[in-house]
mmCIF file of C-alpha atoms in Angstrom:
data_model
loop_
_atom_site.group_PDB
_atom_site.id
_atom_site.type_symbol
_atom_site.label_atom_id
_atom_site.label_comp_id
_atom_site.label_asym_id
_atom_site.label_seq_id
_atom_site.Cartn_x
_atom_site.Cartn_y
_atom_site.Cartn_z
ATOM 1 C CA UNK A 108 101.127 110.185 84.775
ATOM 2 C CA UNK A 109 97.564 110.626 83.594
ATOM 3 C CA UNK A 110 95.948 112.902 85.919
ATOM 4 C CA UNK A 111 93.308 115.321 86.670
ATOM 5 C CA UNK A 112 94.495 119.865 85.612
ATOM 6 C CA UNK A 113 92.595 120.088 88.718
ATOM 7 C CA UNK A 114 93.075 119.573 92.446
ATOM 8 C CA UNK A 115 89.952 118.087 92.676
ATOM 9 C CA UNK A 116 87.782 119.440 96.692
ATOM 10 C CA UNK A 117 89.675 116.418 98.591
ATOM 11 C CA UNK A 118 93.463 118.490 99.895
ATOM 12 C CA UNK A 119 94.647 114.305 99.623
ATOM 13 C CA UNK A 120 94.741 114.324 96.276
ATOM 14 C CA UNK A 121 97.308 117.021 96.165
ATOM 15 C CA UNK A 122 98.687 115.868 99.027
ATOM 16 C CA UNK A 123 99.048 111.487 97.422
ATOM 17 C CA UNK A 124 99.881 113.476 93.801
ATOM 18 C CA UNK A 125 102.611 115.208 95.058
ATOM 19 C CA UNK A 126 103.990 112.081 97.724
ATOM 20 C CA UNK A 127 103.534 109.430 94.280
ATOM 21 C CA UNK A 128 106.750 111.730 92.489
ATOM 22 C CA UNK A 129 108.934 112.048 94.830
ATOM 23 C CA UNK A 130 108.487 108.656 95.571
ATOM 24 C CA UNK A 131 109.056 107.864 91.955
ATOM 25 C CA UNK A 132 112.381 110.663 91.781
ATOM 26 C CA UNK A 133 114.044 108.153 94.993
ATOM 27 C CA UNK A 134 113.428 105.543 93.045
ATOM 28 C CA UNK A 135 114.653 106.747 90.015
ATOM 29 C CA UNK A 136 111.771 107.223 87.717
ATOM 30 C CA UNK A 137 110.829 110.300 85.993
ATOM 31 C CA UNK A 138 107.794 110.594 84.180
ATOM 32 C CA UNK A 139 106.011 111.797 81.639
ATOM 33 C CA UNK A 140 102.202 113.598 81.278
ATOM 34 C CA UNK A 141 100.794 115.924 80.129
ATOM 35 C CA UNK A 142 102.868 119.301 80.162
ATOM 36 C CA UNK A 143 101.121 121.594 82.557
ATOM 37 C CA UNK A 144 101.230 123.328 85.499
ATOM 38 C CA UNK A 145 97.656 123.500 86.992
ATOM 39 C CA UNK A 146 96.038 120.748 89.310
ATOM 40 C CA UNK A 147 97.950 117.328 90.249
ATOM 41 C CA UNK A 148 99.995 117.706 87.061
ATOM 42 C CA UNK A 149 101.723 120.297 88.323
ATOM 43 C CA UNK A 150 101.939 118.904 91.891
ATOM 44 C CA UNK A 151 102.767 115.164 89.963
ATOM 45 C CA UNK A 152 105.620 117.313 87.956
ATOM 46 C CA UNK A 153 107.203 120.492 90.692
ATOM 47 C CA UNK A 154 107.301 117.164 93.193
ATOM 48 C CA UNK A 155 108.912 114.542 90.741
ATOM 49 C CA UNK A 156 111.437 117.743 89.643
ATOM 50 C CA UNK A 157 111.902 119.261 93.806
ATOM 51 C CA UNK A 158 112.931 115.653 94.198
ATOM 52 C CA UNK A 159 116.368 115.304 91.504
ATOM 53 C CA UNK A 160 113.924 113.567 88.958
ATOM 54 C CA UNK A 161 113.885 114.586 85.379
ATOM 55 C CA UNK A 162 109.735 115.113 83.886
ATOM 56 C CA UNK A 163 109.022 115.693 80.387
ATOM 57 C CA UNK A 164 105.532 117.131 79.570
ATOM 58 C CA UNK A 165 103.375 116.628 75.796
ATOM 59 C CA UNK A 166 101.273 119.238 74.877
ATOM 60 C CA UNK A 167 98.923 120.160 72.382
ATOM 61 C CA UNK A 168 99.638 124.129 71.502
ATOM 62 C CA UNK A 169 95.304 124.491 72.082
ATOM 63 C CA UNK A 170 95.672 123.616 75.611
ATOM 64 C CA UNK A 171 99.011 125.437 76.009
ATOM 65 C CA UNK A 172 97.471 128.138 77.181
ATOM 66 C CA UNK A 173 94.372 126.949 79.584
ATOM 67 C CA UNK A 174 96.361 124.364 80.686
ATOM 68 C CA UNK A 175 99.218 126.486 81.553
ATOM 69 C CA UNK A 176 102.372 124.528 80.273
ATOM 70 C CA UNK A 177 104.480 124.232 83.252
ATOM 71 C CA UNK A 178 108.111 126.583 82.848
ATOM 72 C CA UNK A 179 110.931 124.547 84.811
ATOM 73 C CA UNK A 180 110.682 120.982 82.343
ATOM 74 C CA UNK A 181 113.419 118.896 81.621
ATOM 75 C CA UNK A 182 112.034 118.590 78.843
ATOM 76 C CA UNK A 183 108.644 119.962 77.172
ATOM 77 C CA UNK A 184 107.089 118.590 73.625
ATOM 78 C CA UNK A 185 104.383 120.767 72.068
ATOM 79 C CA UNK A 186 102.444 118.335 70.196
ATOM 80 C CA UNK A 187 98.721 119.448 66.989
ATOM 81 C CA UNK A 188 96.189 117.503 68.704
ATOM 82 C CA UNK A 189 94.903 115.089 71.843
ATOM 83 C CA UNK A 190 96.109 112.098 69.828
ATOM 84 C CA UNK A 191 99.958 113.550 69.053
ATOM 85 C CA UNK A 192 100.047 113.562 72.473
ATOM 86 C CA UNK A 193 98.093 110.512 73.191
ATOM 87 C CA UNK A 194 100.711 108.645 71.244
ATOM 88 C CA UNK A 195 103.705 110.372 72.009
ATOM 89 C CA UNK A 196 102.447 109.700 75.617
ATOM 90 C CA UNK A 197 102.595 105.591 75.182
ATOM 91 C CA UNK A 198 105.828 106.156 72.644
ATOM 92 C CA UNK A 199 107.507 107.449 76.173
ATOM 93 C CA UNK A 200 107.381 106.011 79.389
ATOM 94 C CA UNK A 201 107.689 102.837 79.819
ATOM 95 C CA UNK A 202 104.497 102.281 82.316
ATOM 96 C CA UNK A 203 101.345 104.437 82.933
ATOM 97 C CA UNK A 204 99.581 105.534 85.902
ATOM 98 C CA UNK A 205 95.902 107.105 86.673
ATOM 99 C CA UNK A 206 95.898 109.240 89.234
ATOM 100 C CA UNK A 207 92.839 110.526 90.119
ATOM 101 C CA UNK A 208 91.250 112.923 87.251
ATOM 102 C CA UNK A 209 88.286 113.282 84.588
ATOM 103 C CA UNK A 210 87.177 112.785 81.913
ATOM 104 C CA UNK A 211 90.848 113.566 79.143
ATOM 105 C CA UNK A 212 92.238 111.161 82.457
ATOM 106 C CA UNK A 213 89.925 107.828 82.087
ATOM 107 C CA UNK A 214 90.301 108.468 77.983
ATOM 108 C CA UNK A 215 93.138 108.218 78.756
ATOM 109 C CA UNK A 216 93.770 105.361 80.900
ATOM 110 C CA UNK A 217 91.717 103.238 78.574
ATOM 111 C CA UNK A 218 93.061 104.218 75.626
ATOM 112 C CA UNK A 219 96.218 102.211 77.278
ATOM 113 C CA UNK A 220 94.581 100.080 79.474
ATOM 114 C CA UNK A 221 93.034 98.466 75.611
ATOM 115 C CA UNK A 222 95.438 98.375 73.969
ATOM 116 C CA UNK A 223 97.256 96.512 76.275
ATOM 117 C CA UNK A 224 94.163 94.163 76.686
ATOM 118 C CA UNK A 225 95.227 93.589 71.992
ATOM 119 C CA UNK A 226 98.790 92.807 72.870
ATOM 120 C CA UNK A 227 99.774 96.398 71.233
ATOM 121 C CA UNK A 228 101.722 96.681 74.301
ATOM 122 C CA UNK A 229 103.299 94.843 78.235
ATOM 123 C CA UNK A 230 103.829 97.535 80.044
ATOM 124 C CA UNK A 231 101.691 98.354 82.896
ATOM 125 C CA UNK A 232 99.031 100.064 83.692
ATOM 126 C CA UNK A 233 98.219 101.198 87.159
ATOM 127 C CA UNK A 234 95.558 102.623 89.356
ATOM 128 C CA UNK A 235 96.569 104.809 91.406
ATOM 129 C CA UNK A 236 93.388 104.788 93.492
ATOM 130 C CA UNK A 237 93.700 107.910 96.134
ATOM 131 C CA UNK A 238 91.087 107.572 99.111
ATOM 132 C CA UNK A 239 88.899 106.249 97.045
ATOM 133 C CA UNK A 240 88.207 107.305 94.346
ATOM 134 C CA UNK A 241 88.003 104.636 91.705
ATOM 135 C CA UNK A 242 86.113 102.163 93.566
ATOM 136 C CA UNK A 243 82.611 102.458 91.507
ATOM 137 C CA UNK A 244 85.150 102.085 88.206
ATOM 138 C CA UNK A 245 86.533 98.674 90.267
ATOM 139 C CA UNK A 246 82.911 97.859 90.508
ATOM 140 C CA UNK A 247 82.587 97.931 87.081
ATOM 141 C CA UNK A 248 85.788 96.283 86.436
ATOM 142 C CA UNK A 249 84.248 93.252 88.368
ATOM 143 C CA UNK A 250 80.587 93.468 86.499
ATOM 144 C CA UNK A 251 82.765 93.037 83.323
ATOM 145 C CA UNK A 252 84.498 90.760 83.924
ATOM 146 C CA UNK A 253 81.504 88.736 84.674
ATOM 147 C CA UNK A 254 79.785 88.927 82.491
ATOM 148 C CA UNK A 255 82.568 88.135 79.587
ATOM 149 C CA UNK A 256 83.088 91.688 78.360
ATOM 150 C CA UNK A 257 87.359 91.457 79.886
ATOM 151 C CA UNK A 258 87.866 88.078 79.187
ATOM 152 C CA UNK A 259 89.450 86.024 82.854
ATOM 153 C CA UNK A 260 93.393 85.873 81.049
ATOM 154 C CA UNK A 261 93.627 89.672 81.444
ATOM 155 C CA UNK A 262 91.430 90.181 84.690
ATOM 156 C CA UNK A 263 95.736 91.131 85.822
ATOM 157 C CA UNK A 264 96.434 94.121 83.156
ATOM 158 C CA UNK A 265 93.601 95.539 86.275
ATOM 159 C CA UNK A 266 96.812 96.428 88.522
ATOM 160 C CA UNK A 267 95.218 98.708 91.629
ATOM 161 C CA UNK A 268 97.790 100.069 93.996
ATOM 162 C CA UNK A 269 96.034 102.273 96.521
ATOM 163 C CA UNK A 270 99.551 103.608 97.815
ATOM 164 C CA UNK A 271 102.591 105.149 96.935
ATOM 165 C CA UNK A 272 105.419 101.946 97.782
ATOM 166 C CA UNK A 273 101.799 99.711 95.976
ATOM 167 C CA UNK A 274 102.861 102.011 91.907
ATOM 168 C CA UNK A 275 106.059 101.573 93.185
ATOM 169 C CA UNK A 276 105.348 97.308 93.036
ATOM 170 C CA UNK A 277 104.225 97.520 89.968
ATOM 171 C CA UNK A 278 106.761 99.642 88.406
ATOM 172 C CA UNK A 279 109.569 96.736 90.145
ATOM 173 C CA UNK A 280 108.305 93.889 88.865
ATOM 174 C CA UNK A 281 108.231 95.141 85.106
ATOM 175 C CA UNK A 282 111.273 95.626 85.427
#
């Protein structure tokens, strides 16, 4: 799960992050995420834990104080860098979901999206488009397709969900 360490200004982001965490846990899915108790990250983790699911955090030691490591996780890994964090999350996860967030969320999303494009993994990469947050990015994806920077046969890698149920459908389709 990739998402903001902040809440954003619209309460819908926190609401939908918590809803997604609950729905995932109720359907037997755990979450691997950045390990913070703040922002959308904390909302997802708390909701999964409250619904009886497992949550694994992966946090670089230099962020331990800044993002406030979540103390109640099923498991937490402290690693030496952001590069190691991203690699560990990819290793542990069966799918990737990007909720709204900032530059870090986009960095993580695009890395796993690119890895799917070049065949380094076959795990689903999902943009959870809460409150039309990713509409501008979706327009840009369309432009990349039209201009030939994403091949048409790769269009299916662009998975967009607007509800928790749509996220679940992508996960079920993957197996």
